[in-house]
Amino acid sequence: MTAGSVAPAWMRSQISAEQYDSWSEQQCADIEVVDGMVVVSPSASKRHNRLARLLANALDAAAGPDWNADTDFDVRLQDVPLTNRRPDVTVYRVETIDLTPTRPEHVLLVVEVVSPGSETTDRIVKVDQYAKAGIPFYWRIEQAVTGIPTADTYVLGRAPKPYRDGDMLISRVRAAAHF
């Protein structure tokens, strides 16, 4: 048996934004789309989900009246070829809460919590994609065996290095205006 015979047909060819938009939320829940190809994301651990939820709650409380912070929904980085990412935490404009899809111009900050299997994607690929999409801030949270996560922060800069390094934060993160 080959991998091609196991994967459904929709995973073996590029999909369009129109096709993706016709799928149910359940069909889209555990996937991202990169250059039109569906990428299945493994279920995150309870530790990962708890960290993302706590961070989203703290950012939501710090965001003020113009911004919301939430977990687990698509950000449409580009339409052709379709690229949808599902950051662990997204801070977005309040007035765009009912707009679908969420676009980069609606977003202030995306956060990815690194898990086994997502290291390269979160540390290299997504940094580049979010910067090219124009998202002003990117935080990468590294889980540690000590239980104290670290946060590497990035601020949108200018080409050729789209994000410039921000601070490395250990233990307690204090978010101020504009993060």
PDB file of C-alpha atoms in Angstrom:
ATOM      1  CA  MET A   1       0.000   0.000   0.000  1.00  0.00           C
ATOM      2  CA  THR A   2       1.374   3.424  -0.923  1.00  0.00           C
ATOM      3  CA  ALA A   3       0.844   6.727   0.849  1.00  0.00           C
ATOM      4  CA  GLY A   4      -1.023   7.971  -2.226  1.00  0.00           C
ATOM      5  CA  SER A   5      -3.607   5.235  -1.867  1.00  0.00           C
ATOM      6  CA  VAL A   6      -4.266   6.117   1.783  1.00  0.00           C
ATOM      7  CA  ALA A   7      -4.564   9.907   1.469  1.00  0.00           C
ATOM      8  CA  PRO A   8      -7.845  11.242   0.095  1.00  0.00           C
ATOM      9  CA  ALA A   9      -7.768  12.885  -3.345  1.00  0.00           C
ATOM     10  CA  TRP A  10      -8.184  16.399  -1.907  1.00  0.00           C
ATOM     11  CA  MET A  11      -4.824  15.990  -0.161  1.00  0.00           C
ATOM     12  CA  ARG A  12      -2.997  15.144  -3.392  1.00  0.00           C
ATOM     13  CA  SER A  13      -3.742  18.263  -5.414  1.00  0.00           C
ATOM     14  CA  GLN A  14      -3.811  22.007  -4.887  1.00  0.00           C
ATOM     15  CA  ILE A  15      -7.043  23.500  -3.655  1.00  0.00           C
ATOM     16  CA  SER A  16      -8.366  26.974  -4.300  1.00  0.00           C
ATOM     17  CA  ALA A  17      -9.624  29.524  -1.798  1.00  0.00           C
ATOM     18  CA  GLU A  18     -13.148  28.918  -3.122  1.00  0.00           C
ATOM     19  CA  GLN A  19     -12.873  25.174  -2.489  1.00  0.00           C
ATOM     20  CA  TYR A  20     -11.502  25.694   1.002  1.00  0.00           C
ATOM     21  CA  ASP A  21     -14.183  28.257   1.853  1.00  0.00           C
ATOM     22  CA  SER A  22     -16.869  25.687   0.971  1.00  0.00           C
ATOM     23  CA  TRP A  23     -15.571  23.210   3.592  1.00  0.00           C
ATOM     24  CA  SER A  24     -17.073  22.975   7.070  1.00  0.00           C
ATOM     25  CA  GLU A  25     -15.270  24.268  10.165  1.00  0.00           C
ATOM     26  CA  GLN A  26     -14.840  20.648  11.229  1.00  0.00           C
ATOM     27  CA  GLN A  27     -13.041  19.813   7.955  1.00  0.00           C
ATOM     28  CA  CYS A  28     -10.719  22.800   8.434  1.00  0.00           C
ATOM     29  CA  ALA A  29     -10.044  22.335  12.150  1.00  0.00           C
ATOM     30  CA  ASP A  30      -6.782  20.391  12.086  1.00  0.00           C
ATOM     31  CA  ILE A  31      -5.270  21.578   8.821  1.00  0.00           C
ATOM     32  CA  GLU A  32      -3.372  24.443   7.304  1.00  0.00           C
ATOM     33  CA  VAL A  33      -3.030  25.123   3.590  1.00  0.00           C
ATOM     34  CA  VAL A  34       0.380  26.033   2.193  1.00  0.00           C
ATOM     35  CA  ASP A  35       0.729  26.931  -1.483  1.00  0.00           C
ATOM     36  CA  GLY A  36      -2.635  25.276  -2.105  1.00  0.00           C
ATOM     37  CA  MET A  37      -1.665  21.968  -0.488  1.00  0.00           C
ATOM     38  CA  VAL A  38      -3.400  20.700   2.635  1.00  0.00           C
ATOM     39  CA  VAL A  39      -1.062  20.131   5.575  1.00  0.00           C
ATOM     40  CA  VAL A  40      -2.536  18.085   8.417  1.00  0.00           C
ATOM     41  CA  SER A  41      -1.547  19.273  11.882  1.00  0.00           C
ATOM     42  CA  PRO A  42      -1.304  16.694  14.624  1.00  0.00           C
ATOM     43  CA  SER A  43      -3.385  17.309  17.721  1.00  0.00           C
ATOM     44  CA  ALA A  44      -1.544  19.525  20.169  1.00  0.00           C
ATOM     45  CA  SER A  45      -0.750  18.359  23.674  1.00  0.00           C
ATOM     46  CA  LYS A  46      -2.717  19.555  26.676  1.00  0.00           C
ATOM     47  CA  ARG A  47       0.379  21.497  27.808  1.00  0.00           C
ATOM     48  CA  HIS A  48       0.584  23.246  24.425  1.00  0.00           C
ATOM     49  CA  ASN A  49      -3.122  24.109  24.404  1.00  0.00           C
ATOM     50  CA  ARG A  50      -3.061  25.346  27.996  1.00  0.00           C
ATOM     51  CA  LEU A  51      -0.089  27.599  27.303  1.00  0.00           C
ATOM     52  CA  ALA A  52      -1.787  29.042  24.185  1.00  0.00           C
ATOM     53  CA  ARG A  53      -5.037  29.627  26.084  1.00  0.00           C
ATOM     54  CA  LEU A  54      -3.310  31.317  29.041  1.00  0.00           C
ATOM     55  CA  LEU A  55      -1.342  33.531  26.686  1.00  0.00           C
ATOM     56  CA  ALA A  56      -4.461  34.427  24.669  1.00  0.00           C
ATOM     57  CA  ASN A  57      -6.311  35.337  27.864  1.00  0.00           C
ATOM     58  CA  ALA A  58      -3.429  37.543  29.070  1.00  0.00           C
ATOM     59  CA  LEU A  59      -3.082  39.250  25.683  1.00  0.00           C
ATOM     60  CA  ASP A  60      -6.834  39.770  25.459  1.00  0.00           C
ATOM     61  CA  ALA A  61      -6.820  41.440  28.879  1.00  0.00           C
ATOM     62  CA  ALA A  62      -3.876  43.660  27.861  1.00  0.00           C
ATOM     63  CA  ALA A  63      -5.136  44.468  24.367  1.00  0.00           C
ATOM     64  CA  GLY A  64      -7.504  47.283  25.198  1.00  0.00           C
ATOM     65  CA  PRO A  65     -10.739  48.104  23.402  1.00  0.00           C
ATOM     66  CA  ASP A  66      -9.408  47.962  19.821  1.00  0.00           C
ATOM     67  CA  TRP A  67      -7.968  44.433  19.799  1.00  0.00           C
ATOM     68  CA  ASN A  68      -9.075  40.860  20.592  1.00  0.00           C
ATOM     69  CA  ALA A  69      -6.849  37.870  21.252  1.00  0.00           C
ATOM     70  CA  ASP A  70      -8.040  34.370  20.482  1.00  0.00           C
ATOM     71  CA  THR A  71      -6.847  30.885  19.628  1.00  0.00           C
ATOM     72  CA  ASP A  72      -7.263  28.443  16.794  1.00  0.00           C
ATOM     73  CA  PHE A  73      -8.686  30.125  13.710  1.00  0.00           C
ATOM     74  CA  ASP A  74      -7.419  30.687  10.182  1.00  0.00           C
ATOM     75  CA  VAL A  75      -5.445  33.672   8.993  1.00  0.00           C
ATOM     76  CA  ARG A  76      -5.517  33.880   5.175  1.00  0.00           C
ATOM     77  CA  LEU A  77      -1.977  34.907   4.195  1.00  0.00           C
ATOM     78  CA  GLN A  78      -2.618  34.745   0.443  1.00  0.00           C
ATOM     79  CA  ASP A  79      -5.329  33.660  -1.981  1.00  0.00           C
ATOM     80  CA  VAL A  80      -3.258  32.339  -4.902  1.00  0.00           C
ATOM     81  CA  PRO A  81      -1.811  29.904  -4.262  1.00  0.00           C
ATOM     82  CA  LEU A  82      -3.937  29.566  -1.147  1.00  0.00           C
ATOM     83  CA  THR A  83      -2.028  29.843   2.120  1.00  0.00           C
ATOM     84  CA  ASN A  84      -3.974  29.659   5.378  1.00  0.00           C
ATOM     85  CA  ARG A  85      -2.190  29.394   8.676  1.00  0.00           C
ATOM     86  CA  ARG A  86      -3.848  28.686  12.020  1.00  0.00           C
ATOM     87  CA  PRO A  87      -1.666  30.427  14.641  1.00  0.00           C
ATOM     88  CA  ASP A  88      -1.878  29.261  18.221  1.00  0.00           C
ATOM     89  CA  VAL A  89      -2.810  32.826  19.265  1.00  0.00           C
ATOM     90  CA  THR A  90      -3.863  35.755  17.091  1.00  0.00           C
ATOM     91  CA  VAL A  91      -4.382  39.369  18.157  1.00  0.00           C
ATOM     92  CA  TYR A  92      -6.729  41.032  15.679  1.00  0.00           C
ATOM     93  CA  ARG A  93      -8.831  44.189  15.265  1.00  0.00           C
ATOM     94  CA  VAL A  94     -12.119  44.141  17.200  1.00  0.00           C
ATOM     95  CA  GLU A  95     -14.136  45.404  14.229  1.00  0.00           C
ATOM     96  CA  THR A  96     -13.059  42.400  12.122  1.00  0.00           C
ATOM     97  CA  ILE A  97     -14.445  39.733  14.478  1.00  0.00           C
ATOM     98  CA  ASP A  98     -17.175  38.709  12.030  1.00  0.00           C
ATOM     99  CA  LEU A  99     -15.068  38.953   8.846  1.00  0.00           C
ATOM    100  CA  THR A 100     -14.055  35.678   7.271  1.00  0.00           C
ATOM    101  CA  PRO A 101     -11.364  35.021   6.345  1.00  0.00           C
ATOM    102  CA  THR A 102      -9.160  36.948   8.732  1.00  0.00           C
ATOM    103  CA  ARG A 103      -6.539  38.746   6.642  1.00  0.00           C
ATOM    104  CA  PRO A 104      -3.037  39.927   7.615  1.00  0.00           C
ATOM    105  CA  GLU A 105      -4.173  43.569   7.664  1.00  0.00           C
ATOM    106  CA  HIS A 106      -6.610  42.629  10.474  1.00  0.00           C
ATOM    107  CA  VAL A 107      -3.801  41.151  12.600  1.00  0.00           C
ATOM    108  CA  LEU A 108      -1.330  42.824  14.961  1.00  0.00           C
ATOM    109  CA  LEU A 109       0.384  39.775  16.465  1.00  0.00           C
ATOM    110  CA  VAL A 110       0.584  36.035  15.862  1.00  0.00           C
ATOM    111  CA  VAL A 111       1.995  33.561  18.364  1.00  0.00           C
ATOM    112  CA  GLU A 112       3.166  30.031  17.685  1.00  0.00           C
ATOM    113  CA  VAL A 113       3.899  27.576  20.493  1.00  0.00           C
ATOM    114  CA  VAL A 114       6.635  25.224  19.320  1.00  0.00           C
ATOM    115  CA  SER A 115       5.903  21.527  19.735  1.00  0.00           C
ATOM    116  CA  PRO A 116       7.784  18.405  18.707  1.00  0.00           C
ATOM    117  CA  GLY A 117       7.367  18.206  14.946  1.00  0.00           C
ATOM    118  CA  SER A 118       6.749  21.934  14.410  1.00  0.00           C
ATOM    119  CA  GLU A 119      10.246  23.233  15.190  1.00  0.00           C
ATOM    120  CA  THR A 120      11.397  24.059  11.653  1.00  0.00           C
ATOM    121  CA  THR A 121       8.015  25.345  10.548  1.00  0.00           C
ATOM    122  CA  ASP A 122       7.601  27.643  13.587  1.00  0.00           C
ATOM    123  CA  ARG A 123      11.246  28.800  13.747  1.00  0.00           C
ATOM    124  CA  ILE A 124      11.896  29.363  10.032  1.00  0.00           C
ATOM    125  CA  VAL A 125       8.951  28.934   7.644  1.00  0.00           C
ATOM    126  CA  LYS A 126       6.210  30.780   9.530  1.00  0.00           C
ATOM    127  CA  VAL A 127       8.521  33.642  10.497  1.00  0.00           C
ATOM    128  CA  ASP A 128       9.085  34.308   6.802  1.00  0.00           C
ATOM    129  CA  GLN A 129       5.439  33.843   5.796  1.00  0.00           C
ATOM    130  CA  TYR A 130       4.054  36.131   8.512  1.00  0.00           C
ATOM    131  CA  ALA A 131       6.644  38.818   7.726  1.00  0.00           C
ATOM    132  CA  LYS A 132       5.931  38.704   3.985  1.00  0.00           C
ATOM    133  CA  ALA A 133       2.210  38.985   4.769  1.00  0.00           C
ATOM    134  CA  GLY A 134       2.941  42.181   6.745  1.00  0.00           C
ATOM    135  CA  ILE A 135       1.935  41.028  10.232  1.00  0.00           C
ATOM    136  CA  PRO A 136       3.687  43.506  12.563  1.00  0.00           C
ATOM    137  CA  PHE A 137       4.618  41.165  15.435  1.00  0.00           C
ATOM    138  CA  TYR A 138       5.478  37.464  15.730  1.00  0.00           C
ATOM    139  CA  TRP A 139       6.117  35.645  18.996  1.00  0.00           C
ATOM    140  CA  ARG A 140       7.544  32.139  19.132  1.00  0.00           C
ATOM    141  CA  ILE A 141       7.050  30.361  22.441  1.00  0.00           C
ATOM    142  CA  GLU A 142       9.480  27.580  23.231  1.00  0.00           C
ATOM    143  CA  GLN A 143       8.300  25.029  25.764  1.00  0.00           C
ATOM    144  CA  ALA A 144      11.014  23.949  28.156  1.00  0.00           C
ATOM    145  CA  VAL A 145      11.460  20.747  30.095  1.00  0.00           C
ATOM    146  CA  THR A 146      11.922  22.974  33.170  1.00  0.00           C
ATOM    147  CA  GLY A 147       8.335  24.129  32.757  1.00  0.00           C
ATOM    148  CA  ILE A 148       9.332  27.773  32.186  1.00  0.00           C
ATOM    149  CA  PRO A 149       8.657  28.709  28.565  1.00  0.00           C
ATOM    150  CA  THR A 150      10.664  31.309  26.680  1.00  0.00           C
ATOM    151  CA  ALA A 151       9.286  33.760  24.154  1.00  0.00           C
ATOM    152  CA  ASP A 152      11.291  34.999  21.195  1.00  0.00           C
ATOM    153  CA  THR A 153       9.682  38.161  19.855  1.00  0.00           C
ATOM    154  CA  TYR A 154      10.015  39.609  16.365  1.00  0.00           C
ATOM    155  CA  VAL A 155       9.060  43.045  15.061  1.00  0.00           C
ATOM    156  CA  LEU A 156       8.398  43.729  11.391  1.00  0.00           C
ATOM    157  CA  GLY A 157      11.361  45.505   9.854  1.00  0.00           C
ATOM    158  CA  ARG A 158      12.499  46.162   6.305  1.00  0.00           C
ATOM    159  CA  ALA A 159      13.876  43.862   3.634  1.00  0.00           C
ATOM    160  CA  PRO A 160      16.116  41.935   3.304  1.00  0.00           C
ATOM    161  CA  LYS A 161      15.460  40.826   6.902  1.00  0.00           C
ATOM    162  CA  PRO A 162      11.714  41.319   7.291  1.00  0.00           C
ATOM    163  CA  TYR A 163      11.539  40.650  11.037  1.00  0.00           C
ATOM    164  CA  ARG A 164      14.123  42.050  13.374  1.00  0.00           C
ATOM    165  CA  ASP A 165      14.732  40.294  16.643  1.00  0.00           C
ATOM    166  CA  GLY A 166      12.911  41.678  19.620  1.00  0.00           C
ATOM    167  CA  ASP A 167      13.466  40.469  23.131  1.00  0.00           C
ATOM    168  CA  MET A 168      13.850  36.992  24.506  1.00  0.00           C
ATOM    169  CA  LEU A 169      11.457  36.754  27.403  1.00  0.00           C
ATOM    170  CA  ILE A 170      11.752  34.144  30.108  1.00  0.00           C
ATOM    171  CA  SER A 171       9.053  33.220  32.597  1.00  0.00           C
ATOM    172  CA  ARG A 172       6.696  36.171  33.039  1.00  0.00           C
ATOM    173  CA  VAL A 173       5.636  38.114  29.965  1.00  0.00           C
ATOM    174  CA  ARG A 174       4.337  41.621  30.476  1.00  0.00           C
ATOM    175  CA  ALA A 175       2.543  42.919  27.407  1.00  0.00           C
ATOM    176  CA  ALA A 176       2.269  46.666  26.962  1.00  0.00           C
ATOM    177  CA  ALA A 177       0.461  48.706  24.326  1.00  0.00           C
ATOM    178  CA  HIS A 178       1.278  47.496  20.823  1.00  0.00           C
ATOM    179  CA  PHE A 179       2.923  44.462  22.388  1.00  0.00           C
TER     180      PHE A 179
END
